[in-house]
mmCIF file of C-alpha atoms in Angstrom:
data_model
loop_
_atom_site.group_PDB
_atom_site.id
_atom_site.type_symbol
_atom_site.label_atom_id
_atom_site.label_comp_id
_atom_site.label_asym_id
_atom_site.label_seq_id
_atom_site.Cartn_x
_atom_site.Cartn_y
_atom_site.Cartn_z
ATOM 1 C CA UNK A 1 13.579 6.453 -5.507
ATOM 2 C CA UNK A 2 14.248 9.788 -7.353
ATOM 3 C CA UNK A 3 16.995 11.709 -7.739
ATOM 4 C CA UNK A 4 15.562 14.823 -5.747
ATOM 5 C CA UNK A 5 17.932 13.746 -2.321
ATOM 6 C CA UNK A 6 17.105 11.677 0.448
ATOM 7 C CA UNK A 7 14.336 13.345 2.576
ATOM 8 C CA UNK A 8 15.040 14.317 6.054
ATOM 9 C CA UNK A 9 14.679 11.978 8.948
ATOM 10 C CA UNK A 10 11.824 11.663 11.089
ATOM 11 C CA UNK A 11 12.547 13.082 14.674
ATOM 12 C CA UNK A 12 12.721 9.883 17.004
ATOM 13 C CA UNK A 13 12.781 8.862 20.264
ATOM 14 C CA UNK A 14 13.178 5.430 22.428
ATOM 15 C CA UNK A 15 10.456 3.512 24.119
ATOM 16 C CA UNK A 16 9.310 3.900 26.856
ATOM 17 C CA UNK A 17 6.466 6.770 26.520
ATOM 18 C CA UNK A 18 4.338 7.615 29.193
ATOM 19 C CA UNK A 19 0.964 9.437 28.975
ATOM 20 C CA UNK A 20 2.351 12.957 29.551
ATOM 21 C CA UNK A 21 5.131 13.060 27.083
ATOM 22 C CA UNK A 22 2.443 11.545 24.386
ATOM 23 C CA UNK A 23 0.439 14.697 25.350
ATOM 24 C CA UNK A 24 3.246 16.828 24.702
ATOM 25 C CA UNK A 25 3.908 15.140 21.381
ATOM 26 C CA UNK A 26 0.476 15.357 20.031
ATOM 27 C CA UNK A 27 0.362 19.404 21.300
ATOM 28 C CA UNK A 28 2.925 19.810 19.145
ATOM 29 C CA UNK A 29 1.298 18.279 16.045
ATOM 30 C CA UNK A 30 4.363 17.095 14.381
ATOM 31 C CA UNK A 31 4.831 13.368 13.467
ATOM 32 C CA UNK A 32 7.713 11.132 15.429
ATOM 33 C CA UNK A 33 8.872 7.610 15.557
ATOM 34 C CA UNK A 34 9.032 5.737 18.836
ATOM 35 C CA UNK A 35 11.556 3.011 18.304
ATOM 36 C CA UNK A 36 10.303 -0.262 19.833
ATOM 37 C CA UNK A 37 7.143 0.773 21.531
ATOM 38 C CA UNK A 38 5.573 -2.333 21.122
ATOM 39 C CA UNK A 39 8.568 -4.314 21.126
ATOM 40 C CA UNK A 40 6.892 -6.819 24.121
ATOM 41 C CA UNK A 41 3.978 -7.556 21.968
ATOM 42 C CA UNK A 42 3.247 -11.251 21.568
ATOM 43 C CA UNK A 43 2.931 -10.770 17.830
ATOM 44 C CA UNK A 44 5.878 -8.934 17.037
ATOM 45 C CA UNK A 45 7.823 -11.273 19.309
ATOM 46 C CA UNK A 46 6.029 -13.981 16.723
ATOM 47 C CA UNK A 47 7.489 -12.516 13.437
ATOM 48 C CA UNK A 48 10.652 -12.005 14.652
ATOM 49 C CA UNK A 49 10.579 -16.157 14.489
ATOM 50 C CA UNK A 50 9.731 -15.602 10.729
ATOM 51 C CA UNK A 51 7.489 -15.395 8.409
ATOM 52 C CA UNK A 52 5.668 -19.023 9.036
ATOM 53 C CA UNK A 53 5.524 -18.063 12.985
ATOM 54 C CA UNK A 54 3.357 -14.595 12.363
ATOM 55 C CA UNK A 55 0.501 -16.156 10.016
ATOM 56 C CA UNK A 56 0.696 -19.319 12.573
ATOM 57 C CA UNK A 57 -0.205 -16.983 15.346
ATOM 58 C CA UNK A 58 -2.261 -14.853 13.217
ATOM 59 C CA UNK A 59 -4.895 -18.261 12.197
ATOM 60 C CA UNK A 60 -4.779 -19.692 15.430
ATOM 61 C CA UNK A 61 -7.972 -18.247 15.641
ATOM 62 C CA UNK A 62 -11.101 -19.733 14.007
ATOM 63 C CA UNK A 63 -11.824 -16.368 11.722
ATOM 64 C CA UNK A 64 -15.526 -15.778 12.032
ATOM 65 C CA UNK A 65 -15.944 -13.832 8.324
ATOM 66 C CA UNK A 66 -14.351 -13.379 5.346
ATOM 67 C CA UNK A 67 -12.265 -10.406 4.636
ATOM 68 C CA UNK A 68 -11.314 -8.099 2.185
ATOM 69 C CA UNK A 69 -8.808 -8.414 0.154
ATOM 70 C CA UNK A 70 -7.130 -6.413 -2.867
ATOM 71 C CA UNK A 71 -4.097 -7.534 -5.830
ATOM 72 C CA UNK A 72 -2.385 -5.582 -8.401
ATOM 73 C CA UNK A 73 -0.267 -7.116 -11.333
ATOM 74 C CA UNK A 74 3.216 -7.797 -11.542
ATOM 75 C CA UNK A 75 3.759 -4.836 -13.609
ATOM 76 C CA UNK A 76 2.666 -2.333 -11.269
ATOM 77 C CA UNK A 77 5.542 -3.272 -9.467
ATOM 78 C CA UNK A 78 3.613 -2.972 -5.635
ATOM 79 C CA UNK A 79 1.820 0.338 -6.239
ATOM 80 C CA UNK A 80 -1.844 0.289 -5.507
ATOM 81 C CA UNK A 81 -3.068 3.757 -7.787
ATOM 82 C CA UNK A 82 -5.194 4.365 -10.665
ATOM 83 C CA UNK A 83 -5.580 3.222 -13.711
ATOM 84 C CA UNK A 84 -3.608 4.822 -16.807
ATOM 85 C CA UNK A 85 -7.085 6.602 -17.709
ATOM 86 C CA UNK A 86 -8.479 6.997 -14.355
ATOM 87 C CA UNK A 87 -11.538 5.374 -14.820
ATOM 88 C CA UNK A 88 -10.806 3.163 -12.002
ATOM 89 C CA UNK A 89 -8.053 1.728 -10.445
ATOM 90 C CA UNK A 90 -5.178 -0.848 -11.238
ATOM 91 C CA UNK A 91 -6.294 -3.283 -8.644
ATOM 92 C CA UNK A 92 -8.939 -5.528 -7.585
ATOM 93 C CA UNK A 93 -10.894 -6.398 -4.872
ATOM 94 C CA UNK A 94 -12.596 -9.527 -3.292
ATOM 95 C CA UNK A 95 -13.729 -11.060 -0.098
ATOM 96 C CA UNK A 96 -12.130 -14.291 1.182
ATOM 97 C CA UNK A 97 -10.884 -16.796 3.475
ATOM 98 C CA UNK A 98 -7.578 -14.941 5.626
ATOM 99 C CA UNK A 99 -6.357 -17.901 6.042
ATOM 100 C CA UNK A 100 -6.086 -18.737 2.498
ATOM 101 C CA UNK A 101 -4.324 -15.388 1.667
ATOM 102 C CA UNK A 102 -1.855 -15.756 3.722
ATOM 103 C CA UNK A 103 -0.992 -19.031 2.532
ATOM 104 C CA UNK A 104 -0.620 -17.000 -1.011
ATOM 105 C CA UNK A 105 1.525 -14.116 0.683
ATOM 106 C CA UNK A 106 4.167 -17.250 1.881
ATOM 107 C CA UNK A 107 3.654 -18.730 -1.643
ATOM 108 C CA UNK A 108 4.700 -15.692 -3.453
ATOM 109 C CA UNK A 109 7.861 -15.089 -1.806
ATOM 110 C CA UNK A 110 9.394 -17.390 -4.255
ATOM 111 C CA UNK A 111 7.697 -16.343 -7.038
ATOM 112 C CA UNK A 112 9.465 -14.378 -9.810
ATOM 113 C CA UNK A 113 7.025 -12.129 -10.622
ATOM 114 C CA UNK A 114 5.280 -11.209 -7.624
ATOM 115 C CA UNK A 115 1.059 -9.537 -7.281
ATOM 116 C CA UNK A 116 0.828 -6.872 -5.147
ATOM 117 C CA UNK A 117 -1.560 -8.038 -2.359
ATOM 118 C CA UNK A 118 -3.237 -6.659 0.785
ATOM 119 C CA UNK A 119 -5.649 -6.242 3.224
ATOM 120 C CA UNK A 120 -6.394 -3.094 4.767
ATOM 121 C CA UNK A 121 -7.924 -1.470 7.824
ATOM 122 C CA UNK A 122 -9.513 -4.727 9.381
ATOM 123 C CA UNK A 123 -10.938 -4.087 12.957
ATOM 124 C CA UNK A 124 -8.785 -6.702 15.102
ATOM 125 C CA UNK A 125 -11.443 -7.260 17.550
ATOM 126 C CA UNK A 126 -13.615 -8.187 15.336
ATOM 127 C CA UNK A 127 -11.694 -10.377 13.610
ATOM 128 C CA UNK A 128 -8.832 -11.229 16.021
ATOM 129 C CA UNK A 129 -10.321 -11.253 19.399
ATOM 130 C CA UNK A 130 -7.092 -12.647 21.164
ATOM 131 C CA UNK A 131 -4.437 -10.667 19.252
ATOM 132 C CA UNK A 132 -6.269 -7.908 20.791
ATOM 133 C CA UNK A 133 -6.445 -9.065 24.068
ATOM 134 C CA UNK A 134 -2.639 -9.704 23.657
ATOM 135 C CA UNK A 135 -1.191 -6.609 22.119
ATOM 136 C CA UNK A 136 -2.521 -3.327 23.572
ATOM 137 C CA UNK A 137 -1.266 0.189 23.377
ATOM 138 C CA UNK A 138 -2.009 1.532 26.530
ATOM 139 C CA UNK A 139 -1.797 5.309 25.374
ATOM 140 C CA UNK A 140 -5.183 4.886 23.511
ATOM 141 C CA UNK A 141 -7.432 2.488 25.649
ATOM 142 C CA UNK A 142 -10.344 3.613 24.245
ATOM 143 C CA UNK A 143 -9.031 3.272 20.492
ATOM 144 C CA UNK A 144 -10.101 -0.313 18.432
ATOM 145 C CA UNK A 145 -7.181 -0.711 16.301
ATOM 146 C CA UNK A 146 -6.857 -2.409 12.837
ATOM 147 C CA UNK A 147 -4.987 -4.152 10.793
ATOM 148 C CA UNK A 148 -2.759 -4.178 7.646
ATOM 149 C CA UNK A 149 -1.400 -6.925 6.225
ATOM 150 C CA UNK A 150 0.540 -7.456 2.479
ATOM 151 C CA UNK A 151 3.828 -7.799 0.851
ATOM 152 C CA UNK A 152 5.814 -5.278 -0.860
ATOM 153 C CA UNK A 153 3.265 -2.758 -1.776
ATOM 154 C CA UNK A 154 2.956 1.203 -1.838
ATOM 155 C CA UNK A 155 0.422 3.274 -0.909
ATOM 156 C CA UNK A 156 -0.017 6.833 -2.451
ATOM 157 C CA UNK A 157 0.537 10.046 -0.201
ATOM 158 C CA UNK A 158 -2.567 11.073 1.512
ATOM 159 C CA UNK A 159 -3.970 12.204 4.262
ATOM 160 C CA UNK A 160 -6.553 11.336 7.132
ATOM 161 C CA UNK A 161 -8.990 13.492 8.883
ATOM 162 C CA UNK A 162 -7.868 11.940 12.360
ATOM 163 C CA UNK A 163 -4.816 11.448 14.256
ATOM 164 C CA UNK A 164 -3.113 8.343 13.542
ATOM 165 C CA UNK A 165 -0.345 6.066 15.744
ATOM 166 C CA UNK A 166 0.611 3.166 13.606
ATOM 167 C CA UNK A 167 2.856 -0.006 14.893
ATOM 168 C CA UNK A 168 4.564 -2.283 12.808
ATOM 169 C CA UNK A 169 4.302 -5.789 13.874
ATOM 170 C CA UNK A 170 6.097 -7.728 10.964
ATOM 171 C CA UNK A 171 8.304 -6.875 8.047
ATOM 172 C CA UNK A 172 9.828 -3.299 7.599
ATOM 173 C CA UNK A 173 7.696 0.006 6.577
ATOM 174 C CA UNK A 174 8.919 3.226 5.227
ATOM 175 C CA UNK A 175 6.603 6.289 5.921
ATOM 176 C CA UNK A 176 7.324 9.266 4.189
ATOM 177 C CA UNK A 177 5.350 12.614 5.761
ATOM 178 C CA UNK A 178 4.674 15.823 4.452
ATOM 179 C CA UNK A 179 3.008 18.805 6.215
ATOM 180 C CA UNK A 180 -0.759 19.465 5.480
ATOM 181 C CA UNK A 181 0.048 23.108 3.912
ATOM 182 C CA UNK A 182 2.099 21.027 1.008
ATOM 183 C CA UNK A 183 -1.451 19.987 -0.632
ATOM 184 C CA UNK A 184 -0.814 22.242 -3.943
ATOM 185 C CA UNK A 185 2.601 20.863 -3.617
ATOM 186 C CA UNK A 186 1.682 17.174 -3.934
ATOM 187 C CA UNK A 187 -1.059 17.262 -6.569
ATOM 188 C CA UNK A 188 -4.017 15.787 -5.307
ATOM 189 C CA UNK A 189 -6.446 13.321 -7.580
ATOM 190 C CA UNK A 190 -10.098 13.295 -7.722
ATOM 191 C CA UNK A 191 -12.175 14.105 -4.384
ATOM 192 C CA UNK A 192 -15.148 11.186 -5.421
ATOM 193 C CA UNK A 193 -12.979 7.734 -6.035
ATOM 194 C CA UNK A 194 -9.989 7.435 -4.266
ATOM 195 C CA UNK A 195 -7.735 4.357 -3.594
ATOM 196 C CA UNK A 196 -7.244 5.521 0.013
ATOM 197 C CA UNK A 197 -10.566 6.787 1.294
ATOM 198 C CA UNK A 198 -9.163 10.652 1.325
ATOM 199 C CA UNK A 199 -7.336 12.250 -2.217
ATOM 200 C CA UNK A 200 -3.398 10.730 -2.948
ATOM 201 C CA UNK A 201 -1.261 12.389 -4.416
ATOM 202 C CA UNK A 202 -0.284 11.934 -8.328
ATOM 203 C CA UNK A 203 2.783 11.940 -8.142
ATOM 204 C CA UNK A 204 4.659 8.483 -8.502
ATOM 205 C CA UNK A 205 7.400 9.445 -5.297
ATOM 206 C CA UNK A 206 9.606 6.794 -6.742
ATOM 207 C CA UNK A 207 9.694 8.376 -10.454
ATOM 208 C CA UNK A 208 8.287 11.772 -9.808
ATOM 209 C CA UNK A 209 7.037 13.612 -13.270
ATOM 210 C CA UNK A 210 8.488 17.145 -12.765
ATOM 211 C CA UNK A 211 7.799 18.418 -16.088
ATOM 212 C CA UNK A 212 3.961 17.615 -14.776
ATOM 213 C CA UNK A 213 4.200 18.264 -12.053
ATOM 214 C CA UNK A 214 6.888 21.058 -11.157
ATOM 215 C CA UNK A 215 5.549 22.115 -7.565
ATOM 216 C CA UNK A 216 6.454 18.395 -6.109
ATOM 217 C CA UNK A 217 9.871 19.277 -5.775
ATOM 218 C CA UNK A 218 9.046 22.296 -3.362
ATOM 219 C CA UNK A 219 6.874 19.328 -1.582
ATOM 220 C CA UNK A 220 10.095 17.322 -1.321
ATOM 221 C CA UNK A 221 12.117 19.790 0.591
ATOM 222 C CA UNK A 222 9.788 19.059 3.226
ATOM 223 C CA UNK A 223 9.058 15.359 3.353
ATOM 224 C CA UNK A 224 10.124 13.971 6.439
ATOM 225 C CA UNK A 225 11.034 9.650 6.337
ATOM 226 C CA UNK A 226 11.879 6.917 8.727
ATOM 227 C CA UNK A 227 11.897 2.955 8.237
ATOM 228 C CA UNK A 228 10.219 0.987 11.045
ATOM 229 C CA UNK A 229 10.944 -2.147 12.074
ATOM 230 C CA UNK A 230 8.797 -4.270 14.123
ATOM 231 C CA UNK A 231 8.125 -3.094 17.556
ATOM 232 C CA UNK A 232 8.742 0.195 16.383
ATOM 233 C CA UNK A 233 5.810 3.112 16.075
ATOM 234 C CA UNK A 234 4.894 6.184 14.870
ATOM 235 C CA UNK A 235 2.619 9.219 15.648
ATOM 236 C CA UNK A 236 1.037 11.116 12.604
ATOM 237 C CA UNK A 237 -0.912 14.056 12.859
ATOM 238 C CA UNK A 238 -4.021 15.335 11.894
ATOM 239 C CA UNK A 239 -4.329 15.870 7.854
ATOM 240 C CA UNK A 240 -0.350 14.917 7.933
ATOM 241 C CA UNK A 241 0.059 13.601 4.087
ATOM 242 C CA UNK A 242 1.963 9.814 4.536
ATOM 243 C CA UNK A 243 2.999 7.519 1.492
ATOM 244 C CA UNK A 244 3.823 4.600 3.021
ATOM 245 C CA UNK A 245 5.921 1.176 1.876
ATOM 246 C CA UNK A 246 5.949 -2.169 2.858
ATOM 247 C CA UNK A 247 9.296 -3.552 2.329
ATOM 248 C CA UNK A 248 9.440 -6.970 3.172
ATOM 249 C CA UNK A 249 7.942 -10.441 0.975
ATOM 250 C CA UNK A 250 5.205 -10.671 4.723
ATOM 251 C CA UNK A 251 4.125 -7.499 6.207
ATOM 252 C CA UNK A 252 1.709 -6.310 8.523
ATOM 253 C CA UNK A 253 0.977 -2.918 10.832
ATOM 254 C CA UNK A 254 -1.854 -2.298 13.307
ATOM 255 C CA UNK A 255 -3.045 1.251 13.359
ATOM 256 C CA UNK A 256 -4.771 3.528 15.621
ATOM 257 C CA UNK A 257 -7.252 6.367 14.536
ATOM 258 C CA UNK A 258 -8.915 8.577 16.852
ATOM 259 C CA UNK A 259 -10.304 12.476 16.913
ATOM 260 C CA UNK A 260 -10.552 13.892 20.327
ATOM 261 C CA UNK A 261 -11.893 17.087 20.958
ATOM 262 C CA UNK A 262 -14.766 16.947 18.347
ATOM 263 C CA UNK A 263 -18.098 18.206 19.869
ATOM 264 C CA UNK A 264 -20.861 15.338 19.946
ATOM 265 C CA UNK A 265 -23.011 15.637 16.830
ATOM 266 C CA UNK A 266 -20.697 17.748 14.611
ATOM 267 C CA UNK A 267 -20.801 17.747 10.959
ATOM 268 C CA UNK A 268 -17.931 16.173 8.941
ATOM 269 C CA UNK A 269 -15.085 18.555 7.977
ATOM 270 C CA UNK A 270 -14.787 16.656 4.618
ATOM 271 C CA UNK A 271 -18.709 17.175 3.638
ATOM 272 C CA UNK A 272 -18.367 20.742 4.658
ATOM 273 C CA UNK A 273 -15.814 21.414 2.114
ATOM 274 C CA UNK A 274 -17.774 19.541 -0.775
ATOM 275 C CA UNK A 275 -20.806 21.410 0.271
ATOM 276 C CA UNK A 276 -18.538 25.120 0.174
ATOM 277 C CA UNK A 277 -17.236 23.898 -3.480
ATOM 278 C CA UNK A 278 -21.118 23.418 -4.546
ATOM 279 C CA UNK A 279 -21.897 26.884 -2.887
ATOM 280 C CA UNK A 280 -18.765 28.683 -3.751
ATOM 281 C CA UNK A 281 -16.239 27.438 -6.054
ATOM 282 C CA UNK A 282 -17.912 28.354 -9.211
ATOM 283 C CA UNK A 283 -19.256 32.451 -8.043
ATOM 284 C CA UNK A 284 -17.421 35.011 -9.889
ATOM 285 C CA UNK A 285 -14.211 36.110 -8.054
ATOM 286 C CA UNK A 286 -15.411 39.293 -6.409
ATOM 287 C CA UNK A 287 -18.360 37.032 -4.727
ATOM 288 C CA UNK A 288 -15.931 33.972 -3.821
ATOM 289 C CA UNK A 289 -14.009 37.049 -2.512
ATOM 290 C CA UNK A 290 -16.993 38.294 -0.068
ATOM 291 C CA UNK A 291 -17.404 34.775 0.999
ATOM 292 C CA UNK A 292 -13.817 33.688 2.224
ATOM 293 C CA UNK A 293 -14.345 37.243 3.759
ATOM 294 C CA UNK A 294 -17.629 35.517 5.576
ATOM 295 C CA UNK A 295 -16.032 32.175 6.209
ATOM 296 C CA UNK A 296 -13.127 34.274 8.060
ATOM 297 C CA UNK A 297 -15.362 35.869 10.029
ATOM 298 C CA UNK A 298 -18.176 33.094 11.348
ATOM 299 C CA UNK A 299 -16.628 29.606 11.206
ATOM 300 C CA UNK A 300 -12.483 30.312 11.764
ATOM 301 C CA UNK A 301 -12.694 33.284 13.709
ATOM 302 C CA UNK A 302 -10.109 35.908 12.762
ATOM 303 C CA UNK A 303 -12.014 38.560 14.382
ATOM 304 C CA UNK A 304 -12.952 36.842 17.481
ATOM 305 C CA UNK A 305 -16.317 34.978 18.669
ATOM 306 C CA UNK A 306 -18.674 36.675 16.063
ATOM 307 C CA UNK A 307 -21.847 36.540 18.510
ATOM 308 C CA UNK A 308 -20.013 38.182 21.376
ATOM 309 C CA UNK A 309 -22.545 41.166 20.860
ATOM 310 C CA UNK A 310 -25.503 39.221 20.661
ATOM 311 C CA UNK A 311 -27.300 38.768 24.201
ATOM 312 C CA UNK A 312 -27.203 34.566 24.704
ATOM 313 C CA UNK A 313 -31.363 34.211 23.521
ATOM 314 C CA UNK A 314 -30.622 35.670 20.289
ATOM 315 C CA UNK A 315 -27.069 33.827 19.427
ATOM 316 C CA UNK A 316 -29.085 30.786 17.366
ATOM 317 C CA UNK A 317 -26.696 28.641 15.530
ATOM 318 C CA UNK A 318 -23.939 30.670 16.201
ATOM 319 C CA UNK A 319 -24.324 29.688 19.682
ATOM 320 C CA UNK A 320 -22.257 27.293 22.133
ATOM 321 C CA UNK A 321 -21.858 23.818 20.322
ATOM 322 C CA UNK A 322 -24.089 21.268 21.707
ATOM 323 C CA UNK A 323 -25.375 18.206 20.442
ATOM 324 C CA UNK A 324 -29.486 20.018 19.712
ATOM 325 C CA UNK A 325 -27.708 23.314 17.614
ATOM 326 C CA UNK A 326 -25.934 20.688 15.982
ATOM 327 C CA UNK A 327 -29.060 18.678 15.154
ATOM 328 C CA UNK A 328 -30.933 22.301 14.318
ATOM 329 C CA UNK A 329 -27.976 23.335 11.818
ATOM 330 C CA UNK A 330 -28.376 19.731 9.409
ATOM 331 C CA UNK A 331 -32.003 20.128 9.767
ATOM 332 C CA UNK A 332 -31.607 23.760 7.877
ATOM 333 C CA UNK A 333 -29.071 22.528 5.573
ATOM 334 C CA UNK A 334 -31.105 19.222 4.649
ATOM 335 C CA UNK A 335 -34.001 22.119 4.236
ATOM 336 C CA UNK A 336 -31.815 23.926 1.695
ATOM 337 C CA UNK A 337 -30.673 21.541 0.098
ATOM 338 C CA UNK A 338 -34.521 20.120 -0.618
#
């Protein structure tokens, strides 16, 4: 780790959690650990036997495809990143038999020099029909979960553009957060290829460059950690920024994405911002000016509803959301954009 200090501790609380006091929590929008959530499910129960017990109750299935699977060298020591150029990244990726990889995650706990390996964000139902039946989180019903499953790896700070409750079923995993407002803080890398789906940060957290990048240490008086062990959970928010650690030779997490209160037949946040940095970023300052000025006013707000004065015929797109002004608003845009 690096010699900035230990980051602060994760608020926690016990298990159980009822429906209400996971309302309150996600109200709040701040990230927490509930120790031993899932502590009854059938598969944590399984790799608390051991390593041999979870991938036993993990191919007791017959596995009707193959999945996806990705391995970094020795020498990158568990972190899956970029390449020293950043022409790519310093992993690779194939599609194969589960069942044979986790025969190779067992094998390589004896090894000396040890792969990083993984598989990440596999729909359990899919894949797992009776692990699903037989480990449930009843706070999200209506959630299909996935899985994770590696050995010591690392995974980058970044963010996602949903909420996120993640268990861990085997093995120990360190989370550390940071607040969405820390983004200059943490150095983001490029917006088109990304080894997590949204930007990482740069910045190794275990040897952090500060003559590169100076701002991280401001970022680190904020990061929030905890260390969950199996049965245990915990609740990220919305565009929180997670690196997260797998510390043990076999381990695996199922994780739970959702976005509630989006109106049916929205546009995507993350399009809207590449589409503002094709219309705006490059204007001369006075103009970018006049725009935030615009954006203030008609998509966040500041000033109240902006068609207020408008009699309801003549609001047009700036009108209650509904599925049609939705479908009206990407038919303009697709229009503009020829």
């Amino acid at each position: 780790m690096s010699d900035l200090g230990p980051a602060a501790p994760l608020p926690e609380i016990p298990a159980p959690l009822d429906e209400a006091r996971f309302a309150e929590i996600r109200a709040i929008a701040r990230p927490l650990v509930v120790r031993g959530l899932a502590a009854d499910w059938p598969a944590v129960a399984a790799a608390r036997s051991g390593d041999e017990a979870i991938v036993a109750y993990l191919t007791r299935e017959a596995l009707p495809r193959p999945v996806r699977a990705i391995a970094a060298p020795p020498a990158e020591r568990g972190r899956f990143f970029y390449n020293a150029d950043l022409t790519g990244f310093n992993f690779q990726a194939g599609n194969g038999r589960l069942d044979l990889f986790l025969a190779d995650l067992l094998r390589a706990r004896g090894m000396t020099d040890v792969p990083a390996m993984a598989i990440q964000s596999e729909e359990i139902a899919a894949l797992f029909p009776r692990f699903a039946a037989e480990n449930r989180l009843p706070l999200l019903p209506d959630v299909d979960p996935r899985i994770w499953i590696g050995n010591r790896i690392r995974v980058a700070p970044h963010y996602d553009v949903k909420e996120n409750a993640a268990v861990c079923v085997a093995g120990r995993r360190r989370f550390t957060l940071f607040p969405p407002e820390q983004i200059a803080n943490l150095y983001p890398g490029p917006l088109e290829q990304t080894p997590a789906g949204t930007p990482v940060s740069m910045v190794d957290q275990h040897a952090p460059d500060l003559a590169r990048y100076p701002r991280y240490a401001e970022a680190w008086q904020t990061a929030q950690q905890a260390t969950l062990e199996p049965g245990d959970a915990i609740y990220i928010p919305y565009c929180w920024w997670h690196g997260v650690e797998s510390l043990e030779a076999v381990s695996i997490l199922v994780n739970y994405w959702w976005n509630e209160g989006t109106p049916e037949g929205a546009g995507s946040p993350y399009d809207a911002l590449l589409h503002a940095m094709l219309a705006l970023k490059h204007l001369p300052p006075e103009q970018r000016g006049v725009w935030r000025g615009m954006m203030d006013y008609y998509v966040f707000e500041t000033a109240g509803d902006p068609a207020r004065h408008l009699p309801e015929h003549a609001k047009g797109v700036l009108g209650a959301p509904s599925p049609g002004r939705f479908a009206q608003m990407k038919a303009i845009i697709r229009q503009a954009l020829g």
